[in-house]
Each structure stands twice: as structure tokens, then as C-alpha cells.
mmCIF file of C-alpha atoms in Angstrom:
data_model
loop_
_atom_site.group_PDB
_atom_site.id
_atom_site.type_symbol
_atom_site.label_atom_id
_atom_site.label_comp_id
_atom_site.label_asym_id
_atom_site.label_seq_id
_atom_site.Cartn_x
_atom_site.Cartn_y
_atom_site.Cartn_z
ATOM 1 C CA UNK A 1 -5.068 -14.785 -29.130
ATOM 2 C CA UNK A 2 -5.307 -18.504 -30.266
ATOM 3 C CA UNK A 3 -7.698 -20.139 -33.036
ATOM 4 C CA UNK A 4 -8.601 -23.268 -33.232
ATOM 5 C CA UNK A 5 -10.948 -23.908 -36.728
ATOM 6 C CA UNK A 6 -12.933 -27.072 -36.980
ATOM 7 C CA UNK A 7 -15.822 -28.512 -38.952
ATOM 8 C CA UNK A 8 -14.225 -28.958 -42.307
ATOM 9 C CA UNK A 9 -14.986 -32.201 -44.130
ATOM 10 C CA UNK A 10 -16.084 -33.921 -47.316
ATOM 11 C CA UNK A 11 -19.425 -32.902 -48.700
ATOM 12 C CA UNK A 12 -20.715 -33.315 -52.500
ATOM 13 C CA UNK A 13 -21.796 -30.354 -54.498
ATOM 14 C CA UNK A 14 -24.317 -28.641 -53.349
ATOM 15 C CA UNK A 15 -24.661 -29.563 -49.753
ATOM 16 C CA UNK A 16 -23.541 -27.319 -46.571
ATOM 17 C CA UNK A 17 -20.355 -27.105 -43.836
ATOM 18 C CA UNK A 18 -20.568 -24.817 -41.101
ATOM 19 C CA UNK A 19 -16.792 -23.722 -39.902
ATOM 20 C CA UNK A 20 -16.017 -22.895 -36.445
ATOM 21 C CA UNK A 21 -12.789 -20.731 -35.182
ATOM 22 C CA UNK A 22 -12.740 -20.730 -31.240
ATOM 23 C CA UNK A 23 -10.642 -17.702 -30.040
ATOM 24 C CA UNK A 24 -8.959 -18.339 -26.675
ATOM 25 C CA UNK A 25 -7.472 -14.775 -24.933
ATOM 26 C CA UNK A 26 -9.159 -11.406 -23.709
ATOM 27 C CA UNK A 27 -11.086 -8.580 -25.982
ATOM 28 C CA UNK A 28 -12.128 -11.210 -28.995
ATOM 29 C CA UNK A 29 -14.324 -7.898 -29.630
ATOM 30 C CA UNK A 30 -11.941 -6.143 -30.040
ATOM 31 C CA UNK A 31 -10.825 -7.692 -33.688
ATOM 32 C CA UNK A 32 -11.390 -8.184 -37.309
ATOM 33 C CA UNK A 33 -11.892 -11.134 -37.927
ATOM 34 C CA UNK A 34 -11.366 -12.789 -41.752
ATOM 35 C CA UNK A 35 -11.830 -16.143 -43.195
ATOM 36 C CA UNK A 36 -9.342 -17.599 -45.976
ATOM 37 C CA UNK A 37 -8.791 -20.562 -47.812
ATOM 38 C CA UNK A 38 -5.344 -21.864 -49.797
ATOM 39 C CA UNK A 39 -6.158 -24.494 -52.368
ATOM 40 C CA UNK A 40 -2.506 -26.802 -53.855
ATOM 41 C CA UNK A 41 -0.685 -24.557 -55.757
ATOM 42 C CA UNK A 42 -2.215 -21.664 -55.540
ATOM 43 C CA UNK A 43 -1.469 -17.836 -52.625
ATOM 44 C CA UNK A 44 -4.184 -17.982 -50.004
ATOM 45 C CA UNK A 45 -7.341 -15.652 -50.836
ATOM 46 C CA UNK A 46 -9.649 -14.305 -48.941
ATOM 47 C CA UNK A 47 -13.075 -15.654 -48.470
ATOM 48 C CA UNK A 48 -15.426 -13.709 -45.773
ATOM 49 C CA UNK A 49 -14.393 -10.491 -43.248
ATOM 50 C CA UNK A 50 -16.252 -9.407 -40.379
ATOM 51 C CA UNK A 51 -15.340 -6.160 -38.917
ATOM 52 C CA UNK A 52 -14.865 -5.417 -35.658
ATOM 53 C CA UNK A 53 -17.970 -3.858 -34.072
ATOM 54 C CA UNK A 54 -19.823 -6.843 -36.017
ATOM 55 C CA UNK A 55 -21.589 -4.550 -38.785
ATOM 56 C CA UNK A 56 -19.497 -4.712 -41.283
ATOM 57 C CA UNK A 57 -18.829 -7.590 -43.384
ATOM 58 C CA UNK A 58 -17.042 -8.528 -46.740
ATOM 59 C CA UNK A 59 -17.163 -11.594 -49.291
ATOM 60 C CA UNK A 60 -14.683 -12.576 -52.345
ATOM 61 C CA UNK A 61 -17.468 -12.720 -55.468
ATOM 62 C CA UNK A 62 -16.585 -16.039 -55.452
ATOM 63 C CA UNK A 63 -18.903 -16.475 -52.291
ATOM 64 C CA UNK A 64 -20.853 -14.211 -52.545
ATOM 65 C CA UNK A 65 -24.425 -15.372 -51.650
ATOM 66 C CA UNK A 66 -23.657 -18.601 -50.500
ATOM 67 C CA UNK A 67 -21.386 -17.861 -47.494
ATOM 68 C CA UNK A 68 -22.061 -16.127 -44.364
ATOM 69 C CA UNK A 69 -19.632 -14.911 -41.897
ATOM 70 C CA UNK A 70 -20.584 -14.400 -38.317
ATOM 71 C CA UNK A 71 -19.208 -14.858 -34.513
ATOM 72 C CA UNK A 72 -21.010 -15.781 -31.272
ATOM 73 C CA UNK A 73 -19.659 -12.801 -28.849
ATOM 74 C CA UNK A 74 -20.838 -14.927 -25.704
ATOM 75 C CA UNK A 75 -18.715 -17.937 -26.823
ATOM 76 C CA UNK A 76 -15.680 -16.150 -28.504
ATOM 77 C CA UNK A 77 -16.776 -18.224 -31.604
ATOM 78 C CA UNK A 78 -16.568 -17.232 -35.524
ATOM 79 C CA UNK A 79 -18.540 -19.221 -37.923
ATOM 80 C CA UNK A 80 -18.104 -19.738 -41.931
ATOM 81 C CA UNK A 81 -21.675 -21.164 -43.179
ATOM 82 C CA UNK A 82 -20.729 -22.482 -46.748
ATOM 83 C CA UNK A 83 -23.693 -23.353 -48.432
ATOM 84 C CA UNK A 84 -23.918 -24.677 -52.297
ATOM 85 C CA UNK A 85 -20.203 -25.789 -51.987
ATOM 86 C CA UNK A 86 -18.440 -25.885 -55.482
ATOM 87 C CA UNK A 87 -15.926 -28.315 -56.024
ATOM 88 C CA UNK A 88 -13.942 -25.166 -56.572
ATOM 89 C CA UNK A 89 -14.416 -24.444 -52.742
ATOM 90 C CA UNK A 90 -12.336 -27.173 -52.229
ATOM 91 C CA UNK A 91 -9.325 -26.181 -50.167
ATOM 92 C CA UNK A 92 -8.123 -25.482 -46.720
ATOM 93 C CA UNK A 93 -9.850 -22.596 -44.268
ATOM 94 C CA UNK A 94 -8.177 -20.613 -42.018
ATOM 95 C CA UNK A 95 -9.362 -17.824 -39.501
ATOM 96 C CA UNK A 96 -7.452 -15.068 -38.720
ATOM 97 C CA UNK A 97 -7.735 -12.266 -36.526
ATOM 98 C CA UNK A 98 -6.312 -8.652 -36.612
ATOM 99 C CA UNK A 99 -6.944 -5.444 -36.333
ATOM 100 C CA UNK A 100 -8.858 -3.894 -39.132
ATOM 101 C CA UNK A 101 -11.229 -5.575 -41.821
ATOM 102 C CA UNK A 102 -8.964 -6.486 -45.003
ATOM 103 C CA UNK A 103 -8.631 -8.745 -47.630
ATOM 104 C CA UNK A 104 -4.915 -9.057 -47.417
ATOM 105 C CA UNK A 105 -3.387 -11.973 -45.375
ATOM 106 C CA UNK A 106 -0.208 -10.653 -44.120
ATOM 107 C CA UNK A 107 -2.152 -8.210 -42.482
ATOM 108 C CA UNK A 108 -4.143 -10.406 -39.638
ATOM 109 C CA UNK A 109 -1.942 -11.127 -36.797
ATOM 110 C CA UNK A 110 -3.888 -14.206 -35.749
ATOM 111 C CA UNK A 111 -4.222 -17.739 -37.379
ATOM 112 C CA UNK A 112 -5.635 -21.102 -37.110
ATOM 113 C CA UNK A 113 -3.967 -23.806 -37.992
ATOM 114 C CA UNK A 114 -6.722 -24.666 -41.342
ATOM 115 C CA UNK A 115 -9.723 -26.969 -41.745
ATOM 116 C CA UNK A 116 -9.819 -29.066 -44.996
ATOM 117 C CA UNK A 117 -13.284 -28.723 -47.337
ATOM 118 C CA UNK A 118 -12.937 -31.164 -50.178
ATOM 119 C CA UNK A 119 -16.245 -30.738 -51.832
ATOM 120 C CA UNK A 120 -16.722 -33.572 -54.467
ATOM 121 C CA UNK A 121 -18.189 -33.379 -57.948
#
């Protein structure tokens, strides 16, 4: 499986980014699927999960409310829509893939290569 994330940006406080993650390959329903971010300095964290039947999903408490994970089946497409971006958001998003719903990186087999959000004060 390959990901390819788009749709980061710069946005001020407050406003909205939608993230994509295209999955190329067979059985994208067949997978977890997690969002993460890794601001300078600091271990990648997990943002959003979406298990792998599609009912299931998971936020940090950071997000919580303002994020919403969710994939288009028909176009092998997961989306991250961030809304009321934090300065604190700021950092770069990867999607991953694997096979069960965690919030642990090393356990996704899958990445993207990251999307930068730099959300200004």
C-alpha cells in the first residue's frame, strides 16, 4: 500500500484544513487507518484512528471535538477535517495504515510521506 497526504497549509487560528491520504494497492478496507502529527522536537503522537470496518474511531483529547476522521471507500481516500486549528496543531500529518486501530506508531505498517499545518496565532 502507498499514501500520498495532501492539503496541509497555513491557516490562522480558528479557521479549517481538510487532509487527504490517497491509498494506492488492493483491500484499502481491509486496514486501520490512523492519523499522526510530529511537531520540531518533539516523538510523533497520535491524532485520529479509524478502524477497519469504519465504525470505530479514536481521537487524542487534544482533538477531540474539532477533528474528524473519515475515508471515502469508493475512492480509497482518508480525510482529517481539522477545524478550530490551534497554533498548537501546528506540525506535520502523516497517515498510516495497518492492521488494527492503535495509538502507537510503530505499529502501522503504512506511511505517507507528511503534510505541513502551520496554524498562525
Amino acid at each position: 500500500v502507498q499514501l500520498q497526504a495532501s492539503g496541509g497549509g497555513l491557516v490562522q487560528a480558528g479557521g479549517s484544513l481538510r487532509l487527504s491520504c490517497a491509498a494506492s494497492g488492493r483491500n484499502f478496507n481491509g486496514y486501520a487507518w490512523g492519523w499522526f502529527r510530529q511537531a520540531p522536537g518533539k516523538e510523533r503522537e497520535f491524532v485520529a484512528g479509524l478502524g477497519r470496518l469504519g465504525g470505530t474511531t479514536n481521537y487524542a483529547d487534544s482533538v477531540k471535538g474539532r477533528f474528524i476522521i473519515s475515508r471515502d471507500n469508493a475512492k480509497n481516500t482518508l480525510f482529517l477535517q481539522m477545524n478550530a486549528l490551534k497554533p498548537e496543531d501546528t506540525a506535520i500529518y502523516y497517515c498510516a495504515a495497518g492492521t488494527v486501530l492503535l495509538t502507537t506508531p510503530h505499529r502501522y505498517k503504512y506511511w505517507g510521506q507528511g503534510t505541513q499545518v502551520t496554524v498562525s496565532s
